[in-house]
XYZ file of C-alpha atoms in Angstrom:
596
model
C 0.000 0.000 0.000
C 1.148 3.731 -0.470
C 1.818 6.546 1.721
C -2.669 7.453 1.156
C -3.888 3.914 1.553
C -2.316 3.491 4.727
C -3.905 6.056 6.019
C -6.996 5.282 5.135
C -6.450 1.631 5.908
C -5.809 2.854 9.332
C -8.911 4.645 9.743
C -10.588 1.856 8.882
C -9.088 -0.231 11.034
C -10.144 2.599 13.900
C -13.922 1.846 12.878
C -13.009 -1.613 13.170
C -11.599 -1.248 16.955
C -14.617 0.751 17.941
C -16.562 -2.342 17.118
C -14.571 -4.908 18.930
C -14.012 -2.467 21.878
C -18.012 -2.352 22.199
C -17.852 -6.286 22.031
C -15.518 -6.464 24.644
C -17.218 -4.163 27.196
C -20.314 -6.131 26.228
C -18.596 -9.116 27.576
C -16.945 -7.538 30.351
C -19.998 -6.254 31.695
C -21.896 -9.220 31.147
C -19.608 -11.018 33.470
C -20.219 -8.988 36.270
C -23.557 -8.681 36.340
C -23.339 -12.534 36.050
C -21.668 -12.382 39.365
C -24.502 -10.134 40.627
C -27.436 -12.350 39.310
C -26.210 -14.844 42.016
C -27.788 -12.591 44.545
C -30.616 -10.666 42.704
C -31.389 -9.612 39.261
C -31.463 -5.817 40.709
C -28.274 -5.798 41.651
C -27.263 -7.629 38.597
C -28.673 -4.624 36.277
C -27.150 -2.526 39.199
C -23.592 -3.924 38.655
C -23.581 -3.716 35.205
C -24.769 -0.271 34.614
C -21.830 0.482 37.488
C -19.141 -1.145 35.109
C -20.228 -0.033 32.035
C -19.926 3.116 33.441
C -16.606 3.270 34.670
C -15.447 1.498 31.623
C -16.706 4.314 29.546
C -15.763 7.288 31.837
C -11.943 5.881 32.049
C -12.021 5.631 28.027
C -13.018 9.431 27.740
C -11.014 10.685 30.584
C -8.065 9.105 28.759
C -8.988 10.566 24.932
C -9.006 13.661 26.952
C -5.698 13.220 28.100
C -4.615 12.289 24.781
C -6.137 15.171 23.484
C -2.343 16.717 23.559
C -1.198 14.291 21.227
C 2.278 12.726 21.548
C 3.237 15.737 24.212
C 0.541 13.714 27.161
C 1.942 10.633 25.833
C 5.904 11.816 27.055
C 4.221 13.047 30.287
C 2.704 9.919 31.077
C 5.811 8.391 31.070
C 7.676 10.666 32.651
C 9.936 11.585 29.940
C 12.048 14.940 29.975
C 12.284 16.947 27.037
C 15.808 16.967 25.102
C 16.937 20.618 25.177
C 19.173 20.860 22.642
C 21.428 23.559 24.182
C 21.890 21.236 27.146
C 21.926 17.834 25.744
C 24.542 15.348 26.421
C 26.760 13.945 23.529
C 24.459 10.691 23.425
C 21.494 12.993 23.183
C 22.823 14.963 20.362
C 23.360 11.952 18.653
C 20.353 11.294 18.872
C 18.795 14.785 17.813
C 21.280 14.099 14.901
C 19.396 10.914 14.004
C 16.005 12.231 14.453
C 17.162 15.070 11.908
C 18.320 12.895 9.260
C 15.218 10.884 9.192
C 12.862 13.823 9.784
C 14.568 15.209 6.620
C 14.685 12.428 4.354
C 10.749 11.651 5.065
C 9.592 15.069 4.297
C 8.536 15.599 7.725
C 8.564 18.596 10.600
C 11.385 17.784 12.835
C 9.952 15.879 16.140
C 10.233 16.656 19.809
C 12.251 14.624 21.075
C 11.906 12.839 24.926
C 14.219 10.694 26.882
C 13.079 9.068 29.766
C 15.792 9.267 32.588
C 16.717 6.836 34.390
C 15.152 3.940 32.396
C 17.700 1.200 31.390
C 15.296 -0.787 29.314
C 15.974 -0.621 25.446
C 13.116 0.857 23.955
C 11.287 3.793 22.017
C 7.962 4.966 20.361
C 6.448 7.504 18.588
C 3.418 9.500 19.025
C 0.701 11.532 17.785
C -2.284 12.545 15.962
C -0.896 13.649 12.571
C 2.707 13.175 10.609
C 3.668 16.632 11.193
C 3.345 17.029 14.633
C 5.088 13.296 16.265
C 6.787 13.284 19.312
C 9.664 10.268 19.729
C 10.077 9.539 23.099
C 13.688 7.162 23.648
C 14.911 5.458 26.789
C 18.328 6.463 28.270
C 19.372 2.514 28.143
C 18.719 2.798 24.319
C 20.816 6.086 24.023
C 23.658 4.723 26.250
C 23.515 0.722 24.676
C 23.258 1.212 20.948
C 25.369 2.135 18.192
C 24.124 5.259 16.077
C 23.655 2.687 13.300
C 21.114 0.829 15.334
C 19.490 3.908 16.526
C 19.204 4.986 13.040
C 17.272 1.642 12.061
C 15.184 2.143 15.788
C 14.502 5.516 14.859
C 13.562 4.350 11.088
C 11.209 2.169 12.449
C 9.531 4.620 14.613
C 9.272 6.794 11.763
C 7.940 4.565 9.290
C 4.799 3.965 11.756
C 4.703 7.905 11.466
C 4.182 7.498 7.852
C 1.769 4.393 8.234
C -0.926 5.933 10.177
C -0.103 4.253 13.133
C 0.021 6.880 15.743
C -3.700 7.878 15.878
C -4.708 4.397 15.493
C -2.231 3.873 18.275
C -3.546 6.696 20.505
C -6.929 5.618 20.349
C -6.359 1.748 20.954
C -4.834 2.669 24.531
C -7.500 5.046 25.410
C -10.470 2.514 24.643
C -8.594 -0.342 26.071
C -7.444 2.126 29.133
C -11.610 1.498 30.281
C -11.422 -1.655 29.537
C -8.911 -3.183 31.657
C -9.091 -0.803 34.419
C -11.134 -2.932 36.876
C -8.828 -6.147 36.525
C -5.862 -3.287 36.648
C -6.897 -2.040 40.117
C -8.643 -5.034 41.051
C -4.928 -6.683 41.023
C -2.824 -3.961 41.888
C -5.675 -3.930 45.368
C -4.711 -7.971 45.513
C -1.021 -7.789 45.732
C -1.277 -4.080 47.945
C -3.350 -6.263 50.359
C -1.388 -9.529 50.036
C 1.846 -7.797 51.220
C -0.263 -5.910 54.404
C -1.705 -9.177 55.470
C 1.709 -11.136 55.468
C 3.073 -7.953 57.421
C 0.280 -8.425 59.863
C 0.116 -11.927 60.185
C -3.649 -12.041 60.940
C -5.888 -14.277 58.168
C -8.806 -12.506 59.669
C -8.012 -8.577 59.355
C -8.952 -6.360 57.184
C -6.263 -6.442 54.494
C -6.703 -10.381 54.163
C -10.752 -9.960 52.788
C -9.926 -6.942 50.888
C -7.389 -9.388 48.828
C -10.007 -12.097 48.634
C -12.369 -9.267 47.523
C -10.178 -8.261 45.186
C -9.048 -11.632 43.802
C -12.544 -12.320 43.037
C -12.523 -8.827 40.801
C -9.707 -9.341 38.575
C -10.933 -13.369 38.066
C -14.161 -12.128 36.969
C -12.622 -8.941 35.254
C -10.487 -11.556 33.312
C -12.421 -11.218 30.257
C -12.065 -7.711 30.092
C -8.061 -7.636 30.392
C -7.499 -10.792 28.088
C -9.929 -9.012 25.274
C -8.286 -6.194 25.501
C -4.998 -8.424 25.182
C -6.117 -10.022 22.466
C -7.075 -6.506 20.596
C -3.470 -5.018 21.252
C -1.989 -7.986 19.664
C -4.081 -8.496 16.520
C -3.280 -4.502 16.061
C -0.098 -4.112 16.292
C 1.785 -7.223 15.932
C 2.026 -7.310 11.949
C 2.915 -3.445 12.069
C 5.929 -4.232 13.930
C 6.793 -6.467 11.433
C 6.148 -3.764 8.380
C 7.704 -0.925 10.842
C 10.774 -3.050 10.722
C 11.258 -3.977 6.772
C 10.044 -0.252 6.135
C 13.461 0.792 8.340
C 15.458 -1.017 5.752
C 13.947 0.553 2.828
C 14.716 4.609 4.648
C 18.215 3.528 5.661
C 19.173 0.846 2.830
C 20.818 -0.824 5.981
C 19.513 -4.240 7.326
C 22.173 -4.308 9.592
C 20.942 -1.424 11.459
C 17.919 -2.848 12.764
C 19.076 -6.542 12.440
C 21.566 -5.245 14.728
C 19.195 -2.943 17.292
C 17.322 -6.082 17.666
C 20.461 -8.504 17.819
C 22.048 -6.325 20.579
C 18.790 -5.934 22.739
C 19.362 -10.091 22.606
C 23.457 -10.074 22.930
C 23.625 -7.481 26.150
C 20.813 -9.483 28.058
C 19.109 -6.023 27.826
C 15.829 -5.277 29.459
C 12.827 -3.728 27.277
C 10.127 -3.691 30.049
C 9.580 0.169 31.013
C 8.975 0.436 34.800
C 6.818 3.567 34.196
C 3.725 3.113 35.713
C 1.774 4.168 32.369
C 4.126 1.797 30.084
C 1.573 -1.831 30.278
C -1.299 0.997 28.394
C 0.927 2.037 25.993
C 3.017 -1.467 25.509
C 1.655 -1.666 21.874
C 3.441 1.438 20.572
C 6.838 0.544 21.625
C 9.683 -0.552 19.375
C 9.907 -3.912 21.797
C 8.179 -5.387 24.072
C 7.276 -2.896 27.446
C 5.385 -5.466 29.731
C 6.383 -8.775 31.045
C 3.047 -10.568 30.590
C 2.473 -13.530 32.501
C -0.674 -14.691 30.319
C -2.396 -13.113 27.348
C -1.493 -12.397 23.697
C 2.406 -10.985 23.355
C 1.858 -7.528 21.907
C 5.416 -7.789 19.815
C 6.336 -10.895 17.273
C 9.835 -12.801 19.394
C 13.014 -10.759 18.698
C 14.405 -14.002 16.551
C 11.483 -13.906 13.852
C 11.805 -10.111 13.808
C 15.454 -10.382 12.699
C 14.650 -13.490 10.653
C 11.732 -11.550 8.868
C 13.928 -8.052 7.952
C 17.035 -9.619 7.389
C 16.933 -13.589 6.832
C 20.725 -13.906 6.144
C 22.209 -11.762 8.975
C 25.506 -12.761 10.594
C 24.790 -12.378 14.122
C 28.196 -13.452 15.055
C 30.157 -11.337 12.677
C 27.893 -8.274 13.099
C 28.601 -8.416 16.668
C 32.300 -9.093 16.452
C 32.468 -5.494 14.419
C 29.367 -4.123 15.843
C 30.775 -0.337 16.538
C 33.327 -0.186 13.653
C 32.183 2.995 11.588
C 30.515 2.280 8.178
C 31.660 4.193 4.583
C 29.646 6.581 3.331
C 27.580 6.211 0.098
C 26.289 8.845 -1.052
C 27.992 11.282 -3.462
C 27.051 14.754 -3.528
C 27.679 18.077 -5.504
C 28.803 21.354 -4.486
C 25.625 22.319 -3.919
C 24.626 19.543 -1.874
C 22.456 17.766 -4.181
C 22.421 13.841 -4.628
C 23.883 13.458 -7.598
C 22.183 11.470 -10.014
C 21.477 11.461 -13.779
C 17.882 10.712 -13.951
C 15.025 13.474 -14.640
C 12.574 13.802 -11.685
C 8.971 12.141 -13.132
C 5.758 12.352 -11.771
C 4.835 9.333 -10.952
C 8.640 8.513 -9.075
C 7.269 12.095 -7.231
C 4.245 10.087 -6.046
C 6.022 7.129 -4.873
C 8.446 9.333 -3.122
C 5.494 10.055 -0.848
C 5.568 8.968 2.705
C 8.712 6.559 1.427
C 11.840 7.778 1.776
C 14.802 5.769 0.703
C 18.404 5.113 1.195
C 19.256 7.802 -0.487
C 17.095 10.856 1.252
C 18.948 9.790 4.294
C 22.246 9.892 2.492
C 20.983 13.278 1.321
C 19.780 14.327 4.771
C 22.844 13.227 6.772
C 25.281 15.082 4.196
C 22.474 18.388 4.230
C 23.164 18.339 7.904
C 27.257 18.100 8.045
C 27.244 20.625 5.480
C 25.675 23.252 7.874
C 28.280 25.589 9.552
C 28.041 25.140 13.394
C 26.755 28.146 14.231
C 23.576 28.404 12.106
C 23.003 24.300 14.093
C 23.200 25.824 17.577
C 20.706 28.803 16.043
C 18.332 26.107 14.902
C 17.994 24.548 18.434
C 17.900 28.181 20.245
C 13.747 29.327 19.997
C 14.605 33.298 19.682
C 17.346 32.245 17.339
C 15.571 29.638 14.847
C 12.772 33.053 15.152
C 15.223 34.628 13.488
C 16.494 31.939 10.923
C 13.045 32.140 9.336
C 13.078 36.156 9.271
C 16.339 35.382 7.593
C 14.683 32.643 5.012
C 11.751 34.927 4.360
C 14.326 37.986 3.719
C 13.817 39.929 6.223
C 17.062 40.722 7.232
C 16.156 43.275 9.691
C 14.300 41.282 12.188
C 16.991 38.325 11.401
C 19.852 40.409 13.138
C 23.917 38.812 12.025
C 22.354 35.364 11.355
C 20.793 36.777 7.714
C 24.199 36.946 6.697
C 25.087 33.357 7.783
C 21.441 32.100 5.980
C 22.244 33.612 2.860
C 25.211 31.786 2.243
C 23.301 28.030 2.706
C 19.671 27.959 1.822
C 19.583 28.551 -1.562
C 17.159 25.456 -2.901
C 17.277 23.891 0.725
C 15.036 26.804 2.205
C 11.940 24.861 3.003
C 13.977 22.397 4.763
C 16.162 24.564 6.783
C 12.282 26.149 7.802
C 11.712 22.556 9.102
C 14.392 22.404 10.928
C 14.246 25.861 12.869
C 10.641 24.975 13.520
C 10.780 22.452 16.737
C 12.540 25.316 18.764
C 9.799 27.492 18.215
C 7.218 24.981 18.534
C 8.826 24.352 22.154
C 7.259 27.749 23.152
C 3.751 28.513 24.538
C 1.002 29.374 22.149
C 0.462 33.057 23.269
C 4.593 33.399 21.807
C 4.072 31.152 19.040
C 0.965 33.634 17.869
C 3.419 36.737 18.356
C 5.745 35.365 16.294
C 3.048 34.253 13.466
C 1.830 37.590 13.393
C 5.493 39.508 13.131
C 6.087 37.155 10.091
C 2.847 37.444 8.545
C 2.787 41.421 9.131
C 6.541 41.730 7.536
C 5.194 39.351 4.783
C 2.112 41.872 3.793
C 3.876 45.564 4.658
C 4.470 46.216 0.856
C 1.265 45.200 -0.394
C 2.205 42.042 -2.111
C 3.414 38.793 -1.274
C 5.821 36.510 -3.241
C 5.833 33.162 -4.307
C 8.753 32.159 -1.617
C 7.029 34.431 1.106
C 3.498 32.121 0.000
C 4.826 29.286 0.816
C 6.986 29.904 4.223
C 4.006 31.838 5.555
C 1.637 28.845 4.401
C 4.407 26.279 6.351
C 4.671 28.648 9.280
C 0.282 28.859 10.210
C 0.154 24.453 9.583
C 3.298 24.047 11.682
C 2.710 26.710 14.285
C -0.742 27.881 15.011
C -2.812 26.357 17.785
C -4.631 22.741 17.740
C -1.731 21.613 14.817
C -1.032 18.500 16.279
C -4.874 17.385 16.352
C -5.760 14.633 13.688
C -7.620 15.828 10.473
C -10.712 15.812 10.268
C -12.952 13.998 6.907
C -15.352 16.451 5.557
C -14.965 15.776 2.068
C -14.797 12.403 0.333
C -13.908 13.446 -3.667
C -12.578 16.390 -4.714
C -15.570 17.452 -6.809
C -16.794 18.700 -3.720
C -14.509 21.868 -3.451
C -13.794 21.953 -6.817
C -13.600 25.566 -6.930
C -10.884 25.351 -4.677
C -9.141 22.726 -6.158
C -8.992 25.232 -9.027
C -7.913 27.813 -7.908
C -4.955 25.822 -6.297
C -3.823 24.226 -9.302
C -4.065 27.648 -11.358
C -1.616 29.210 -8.558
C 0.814 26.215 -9.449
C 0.241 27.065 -13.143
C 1.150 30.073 -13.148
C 4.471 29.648 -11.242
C 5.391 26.655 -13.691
C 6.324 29.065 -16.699
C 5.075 31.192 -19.038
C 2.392 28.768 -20.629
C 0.583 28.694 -17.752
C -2.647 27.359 -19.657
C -0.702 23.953 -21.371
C 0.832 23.389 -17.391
C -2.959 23.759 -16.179
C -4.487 21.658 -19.144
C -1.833 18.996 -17.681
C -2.869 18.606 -14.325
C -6.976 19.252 -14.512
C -6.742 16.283 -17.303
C -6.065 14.046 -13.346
C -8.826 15.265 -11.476
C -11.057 15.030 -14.891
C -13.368 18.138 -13.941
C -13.535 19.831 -17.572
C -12.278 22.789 -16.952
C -11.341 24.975 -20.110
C -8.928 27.332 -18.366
C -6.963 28.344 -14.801
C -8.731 30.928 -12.748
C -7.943 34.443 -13.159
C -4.364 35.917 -11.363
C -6.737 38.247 -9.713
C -8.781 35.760 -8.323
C -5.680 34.387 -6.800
C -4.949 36.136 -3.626
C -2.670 35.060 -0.498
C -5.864 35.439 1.583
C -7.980 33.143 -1.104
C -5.384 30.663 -2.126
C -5.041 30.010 1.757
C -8.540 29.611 2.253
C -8.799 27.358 -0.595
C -5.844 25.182 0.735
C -7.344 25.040 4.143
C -10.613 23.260 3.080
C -8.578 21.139 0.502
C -6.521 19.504 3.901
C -10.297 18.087 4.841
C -10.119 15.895 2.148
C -10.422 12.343 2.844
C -6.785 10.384 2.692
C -7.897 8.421 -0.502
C -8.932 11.400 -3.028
C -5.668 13.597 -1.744
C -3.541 11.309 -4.231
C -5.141 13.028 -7.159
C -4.981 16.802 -6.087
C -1.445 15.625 -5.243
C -0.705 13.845 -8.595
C -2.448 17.259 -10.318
C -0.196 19.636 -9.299
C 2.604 17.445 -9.834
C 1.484 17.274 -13.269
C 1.091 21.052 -13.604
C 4.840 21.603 -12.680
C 6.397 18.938 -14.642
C 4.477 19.917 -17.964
C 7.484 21.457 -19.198
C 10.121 18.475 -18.138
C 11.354 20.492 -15.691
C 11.619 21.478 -11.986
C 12.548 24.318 -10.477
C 13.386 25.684 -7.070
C 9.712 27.911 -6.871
C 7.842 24.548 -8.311
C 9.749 22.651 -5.487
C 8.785 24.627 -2.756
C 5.339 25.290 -3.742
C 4.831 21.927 -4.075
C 6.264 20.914 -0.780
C 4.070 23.619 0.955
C 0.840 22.081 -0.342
C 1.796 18.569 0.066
C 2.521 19.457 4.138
C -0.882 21.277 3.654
C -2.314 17.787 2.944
C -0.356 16.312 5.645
C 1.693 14.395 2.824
C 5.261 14.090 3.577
C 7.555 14.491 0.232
C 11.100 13.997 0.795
C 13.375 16.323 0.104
C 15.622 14.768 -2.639
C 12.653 16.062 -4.557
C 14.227 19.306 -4.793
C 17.494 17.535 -5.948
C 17.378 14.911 -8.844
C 18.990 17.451 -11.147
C 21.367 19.666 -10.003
C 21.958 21.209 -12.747
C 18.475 23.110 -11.981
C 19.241 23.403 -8.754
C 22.376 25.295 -8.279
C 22.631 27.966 -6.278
């Protein structure tokens, strides 16, 4: 499936949980009130209206504490966030990492959470939408594996960004949160009141029939806890298994997470996260969080996992040269561009998205060496990365001595360098975030007219950065015929950016979407204010017809067989409008094009 059938096919699969969720509580319920029918029918109906109400209320109170995205997710499990100013040399590996593959997918660059203290191996993403992930990492995975196996960890994390997992994730441990939370504290109560009545030594007190009380809970709870087992498993357990061949297709390394799974095996290292959230949330880890005594293993066995990705790896020669450095393979030109002689097509533009390769993170990782050090610590500074975008948008004023420093590396790697300045100000509180919005908007509109370049940060800048970005998308429209105005008048802006016959560019792409139209709207019909408008009800399309409007405008710009930096960026700007990530080697098949 590609980058827009997973997402629908995990939307589906979210109607599909709802249903087995209601199934479960049906069953769960039903065998407490069978418990209460011993006595009376009364109390029967009595006890299961009392269940079915706490299983529900626990399920909302938790997709209200979700309703934060991956941010409640790293406060739940106590995770600290990974100042880059202040990190630690494993941490800034890390950050290194997460930029690479952040790059290569076509993605915003991730918050990034460790959690302290925690010597299990393990990681997970999370989130409501592509764009706005949060990777949370244990300190035992920083301080245990090689950057090679953190960049296959971190590709498999990334790939279930890509896949639709998170929100499908999200919502599986806030149903199942209801569902289980009677056997939970039923069984917590048990062993609480187990450990009082040995300390008392009295079979008759108090703390000896509240664990008899208890006991009798979780048994008939049981149904409850192993359904919502059983759901956790059938979810997730083949996505691990895609996560982990999809990390060999971004890094073109099998060894890497071969290895990351080889060396949880080789150091006897512990995955099971102590945090008392971790058993809700064991499904979205890279390996397995819980130690289970019963129920369905939420993770395939490490052995299959490494059999599956990489069926002829050499454990013992891996791990004889497990930390030697590997060469590089990429080749780049001056103006660091992958070099390759091939011309960019539209349909290897559609495949590129939500699928980077080997090559975008060859591309990444050499993007990011190539910046001087200075304009790096800028990015991870939030008044400073303010004043990288001033810089990118050209307004040199408010970008104080760091426009000079800009100037001399953005060139046709603008839109990325925006990424990257973008988690430090995301770090801040809305109220500055707003501020900051506004400044750029207001320097963007003081001459009366807005550029192409100025279009398109400004358009990144209010998806990125205004308030409720990180909530999931929400399905108002199911074909594009519905807002086909405004599919129009999108696809006439591209047009007229693509060259000077607009109308043969325009012809190109409405021939996709098949809506007879006889010419692109007029350029003064085609305002900032109205092209924004349009591209804000074109992101409430449904995942399935976004492929089209995609494939469209791709059309439009490649009508003359070429691509230039303007197309590049405009197109990049709608696709994160659609919440579809395009990597960046995009921008870079010919070089030629796109020298500075």
């Amino acid at each position: 499936m590609d980058f827009f059938e997973q997402q629908e096919h995990s939307r589906s699969t979210s109607r599909w949980l709802v249903l087995w969720y209601l199934v479960a509580v049906a069953l769960t319920v039903a065998s407490y009130a069978a418990l209460g029918a011993l006595l009376s029918w009364p109390l029967a109906l009595a006890v299961a209206a009392l269940v079915a109400g706490c299983i529900l209320w626990v399920s909302a109170y938790r997709m209200w504490q979700f309703r934060e995205g991956g941010h409640a997710v790293a406060d739940l499990l106590g995770a600290s966030f990974v100042d880059a100013e202040r990190a630690s040399p494993a941490e800034r590996k890390l950050l290194n990492v997460v930029d690479e593959m952040a790059i290569a997918s076509g993605l915003s660059v991730p918050p990034v959470y460790v959690i302290r203290h925690e010597d299990a191996v393990n990681a997970l993403v999370a989130g409501y939408s592509p764009n706005e992930a949060v990777v949370v990492v244990t300190a035992g995975a920083l301080e245990k594996l090689s950057r090679d196996e953190l960049l296959g960890v971190m590709g498999h994390e990334f790939s279930h960004i890509l896949n639709g997992d998170m929100a499908l994730n999200l919502r599986l441990a806030a149903l199942l949160a209801g569902l289980t939370w009677l056997g939970d504290k039923a069984e917590a109560l048990f062993f609480a009141s187990a450990r009082a009545q040995r300390a008392a030594g009295d079979e008759g007190s108090p703390a000896a029939f509240a664990a008899l009380f208890a006991a009798v809970v979780a048994f008939v709870g049981f149904p409850g806890t192993l359904a919502g087992s059983a759901i956790r498993a059938a979810v997730s357990r083949q996505r691990e298994l895609l996560a982990d061949a999809a990390s060999v297709q971004f890094t073109r390394n099998a060894d890497a997470i071969a290895g990351a799974l080889d060396s949880i095996a080789a150091l006897h290292a512990r995955t099971v996260v102590l945090a008392a959230s971790a058993p809700g949330l064991a499904h979205m880890f890279f390996a397995p969080a819980v130690a289970n005594w019963f129920g369905f293993a939420t993770h395939p066995p490490i052995d299959e996992r490494i059999r599956r990705v990489h069926p002829r790896f050499l454990r013992a020669e891996y791990r004889a040269g497990r930390h030697d450095p590997r060469p590089e393979v990429a080749v780049l030109d001056g103006a660091g561009n992958v070099v390759k002689n091939v011309r960019t097509a539209p349909a290897d533009v559609m495949a590129s998205v939500g699928r980077p390769t080997g090559d975008h993170v060859d591309f990444s990782r050499r993007l990011l060496e190539s910046l001087p050090a200075r304009l790096r610590q800028a990015l991870r500074s939030p008044p400073e990365a303010e004043q990288v975008l001033f810089a990118l948008g050209g307004f040199s004023e408010a970008a104080g001595e760091l426009a000079a420093l800009v100037d001399t590396v953005a060139g046709a790697q603008a839109v990325i360098l925006a990424e990257l300045a973008l988690p430090a100000v995301k770090a801040q509180p809305q109220p500055r975030r707003d501020r900051f919005l506004a400044q750029f908007a207001s320097l963007v509109e003081r001459d009366g007219r807005v550029t192409l370049h100025e279009f398109v940060l400004l358009t990144l800048l209010r998806q990125r950065l205004r308030e409720g970005a990180g909530a999931p998308i929400a399905t108002r429209y199911r074909r594009v015929e519905e807002i086909a105005d405004d599919a129009r008048a999108l696809l006439s802006l591209v047009a007229r950016v693509s060259g000077d016959d607009s109308a043969k560019a325009f012809s190109a792409g409405a021939r996709v979407l098949d809506l007879a139209w006889e010419a692109p709207s007029e350029s003064r019909m085609l305002t900032s204010r109205s092209v924004s408008a349009s591209l804000e009800r074109l992101r409430l399309l449904a995942p399935l017809a976004k492929p089209a409007l995609l494939r469209a405008c791709v059309e439009t710009v490649m009508a003359d067989g070429r691509l230039q930096v303007a197309e590049a960026e405009l197109l990049r700007a709608i696709a994160a409008t659609l919440d579809c990530p395009v990597p960046p080697v995009l921008a870079a098949h010919d070089p030629l094009t796109f020298a500075a």
